[in-house]
mmCIF file of C-alpha atoms in Angstrom:
data_model
loop_
_atom_site.group_PDB
_atom_site.id
_atom_site.type_symbol
_atom_site.label_atom_id
_atom_site.label_comp_id
_atom_site.label_asym_id
_atom_site.label_seq_id
_atom_site.Cartn_x
_atom_site.Cartn_y
_atom_site.Cartn_z
ATOM 1 C CA UNK A 55 4.784 5.807 -4.358
ATOM 2 C CA UNK A 56 4.471 8.178 -7.302
ATOM 3 C CA UNK A 57 1.196 7.853 -9.209
ATOM 4 C CA UNK A 58 0.647 9.502 -12.547
ATOM 5 C CA UNK A 59 -2.622 10.775 -14.025
ATOM 6 C CA UNK A 60 -3.280 7.557 -15.964
ATOM 7 C CA UNK A 61 -3.324 5.495 -12.750
ATOM 8 C CA UNK A 62 -6.681 6.959 -11.751
ATOM 9 C CA UNK A 63 -8.486 5.453 -14.736
ATOM 10 C CA UNK A 64 -7.724 2.011 -13.252
ATOM 11 C CA UNK A 65 -8.167 2.821 -9.563
ATOM 12 C CA UNK A 66 -11.511 2.238 -7.872
ATOM 13 C CA UNK A 67 -11.219 5.569 -6.040
ATOM 14 C CA UNK A 68 -10.590 9.116 -7.139
ATOM 15 C CA UNK A 69 -7.383 10.976 -6.431
ATOM 16 C CA UNK A 70 -9.345 13.210 -4.051
ATOM 17 C CA UNK A 71 -10.629 10.178 -2.114
ATOM 18 C CA UNK A 72 -7.086 8.816 -1.915
ATOM 19 C CA UNK A 73 -5.720 12.134 -0.672
ATOM 20 C CA UNK A 74 -8.418 12.191 2.035
ATOM 21 C CA UNK A 75 -7.356 8.812 3.489
ATOM 22 C CA UNK A 76 -6.146 9.078 7.069
ATOM 23 C CA UNK A 77 -3.080 6.799 6.928
ATOM 24 C CA UNK A 78 -0.655 8.821 4.794
ATOM 25 C CA UNK A 79 2.585 9.968 6.372
ATOM 26 C CA UNK A 80 3.110 12.384 3.489
ATOM 27 C CA UNK A 81 1.393 13.427 0.268
ATOM 28 C CA UNK A 82 2.698 15.753 -2.387
ATOM 29 C CA UNK A 83 1.397 16.890 -5.749
ATOM 30 C CA UNK A 84 3.582 17.909 -8.646
ATOM 31 C CA UNK A 85 2.655 18.981 -12.142
ATOM 32 C CA UNK A 86 2.597 15.383 -13.396
ATOM 33 C CA UNK A 87 2.475 13.023 -10.388
ATOM 34 C CA UNK A 88 1.000 12.611 -6.933
ATOM 35 C CA UNK A 89 3.252 11.228 -4.201
ATOM 36 C CA UNK A 90 1.908 9.082 -1.365
ATOM 37 C CA UNK A 91 3.921 7.683 1.537
ATOM 38 C CA UNK A 92 2.309 5.432 4.131
ATOM 39 C CA UNK A 93 5.334 3.657 5.647
ATOM 40 C CA UNK A 94 8.663 5.159 6.760
ATOM 41 C CA UNK A 95 10.705 2.892 4.448
ATOM 42 C CA UNK A 96 10.076 0.648 1.456
ATOM 43 C CA UNK A 97 7.936 -2.333 2.449
ATOM 44 C CA UNK A 98 10.044 -5.370 3.328
ATOM 45 C CA UNK A 99 7.361 -7.774 4.618
ATOM 46 C CA UNK A 100 3.868 -8.805 3.484
ATOM 47 C CA UNK A 101 2.745 -9.666 7.019
ATOM 48 C CA UNK A 102 2.347 -7.979 10.392
ATOM 49 C CA UNK A 103 1.782 -4.235 10.542
ATOM 50 C CA UNK A 104 3.323 -3.700 7.105
ATOM 51 C CA UNK A 105 0.923 -6.260 5.656
ATOM 52 C CA UNK A 106 -2.052 -4.530 7.209
ATOM 53 C CA UNK A 107 -0.974 -1.172 5.735
ATOM 54 C CA UNK A 108 -0.604 -2.812 2.312
ATOM 55 C CA UNK A 109 -4.057 -4.313 2.757
ATOM 56 C CA UNK A 110 -5.464 -0.825 3.373
ATOM 57 C CA UNK A 111 -3.829 0.357 0.134
ATOM 58 C CA UNK A 112 -5.440 -2.491 -1.847
ATOM 59 C CA UNK A 113 -8.823 -1.697 -0.340
ATOM 60 C CA UNK A 114 -8.513 2.012 -1.101
ATOM 61 C CA UNK A 115 -7.118 1.795 -4.623
ATOM 62 C CA UNK A 116 -8.807 -1.361 -5.910
ATOM 63 C CA UNK A 117 -11.681 -2.181 -3.514
ATOM 64 C CA UNK A 118 -10.132 -5.618 -3.156
ATOM 65 C CA UNK A 119 -8.572 -7.476 -0.290
ATOM 66 C CA UNK A 120 -5.123 -8.970 -0.067
ATOM 67 C CA UNK A 121 -3.948 -11.681 2.294
ATOM 68 C CA UNK A 122 -0.752 -13.269 3.554
ATOM 69 C CA UNK A 123 -0.097 -16.070 3.303
ATOM 70 C CA UNK A 124 -2.155 -16.550 0.141
ATOM 71 C CA UNK A 125 -5.394 -18.381 0.811
ATOM 72 C CA UNK A 126 -5.429 -17.537 4.524
ATOM 73 C CA UNK A 127 -8.178 -14.918 4.324
ATOM 74 C CA UNK A 128 -6.276 -12.317 6.362
ATOM 75 C CA UNK A 129 -2.874 -10.850 7.194
ATOM 76 C CA UNK A 130 -0.930 -12.936 9.708
ATOM 77 C CA UNK A 131 0.824 -11.275 12.615
ATOM 78 C CA UNK A 132 3.787 -13.650 12.634
ATOM 79 C CA UNK A 133 6.351 -13.640 9.811
ATOM 80 C CA UNK A 134 5.632 -16.448 7.369
ATOM 81 C CA UNK A 135 7.667 -17.396 4.321
ATOM 82 C CA UNK A 136 9.864 -14.972 2.489
ATOM 83 C CA UNK A 137 13.598 -14.640 1.975
ATOM 84 C CA UNK A 138 15.681 -16.071 4.839
ATOM 85 C CA UNK A 139 17.334 -12.694 5.476
ATOM 86 C CA UNK A 140 13.925 -11.191 6.291
ATOM 87 C CA UNK A 141 12.830 -13.984 8.600
ATOM 88 C CA UNK A 142 13.321 -13.514 12.347
ATOM 89 C CA UNK A 143 16.021 -15.647 14.031
#
């Protein structure tokens, strides 16, 4: 994801705190944006390992928790809901 300078006024962490997180695969700074990559491809699922990585992002950037499925209180390990093409056979 590419985050511009205005993002940090809404985030609950500083850019320096975000850069110090231990789960980035790659970070890059340009003159106008900071690039963060924490998963090898674009996210395709809200559950399982991808869901847990997304949960870490929410906690870092917003000091909030996310859950899947909604109302469950956590991230499930088994695929639940979603487009049929993303569901296991």
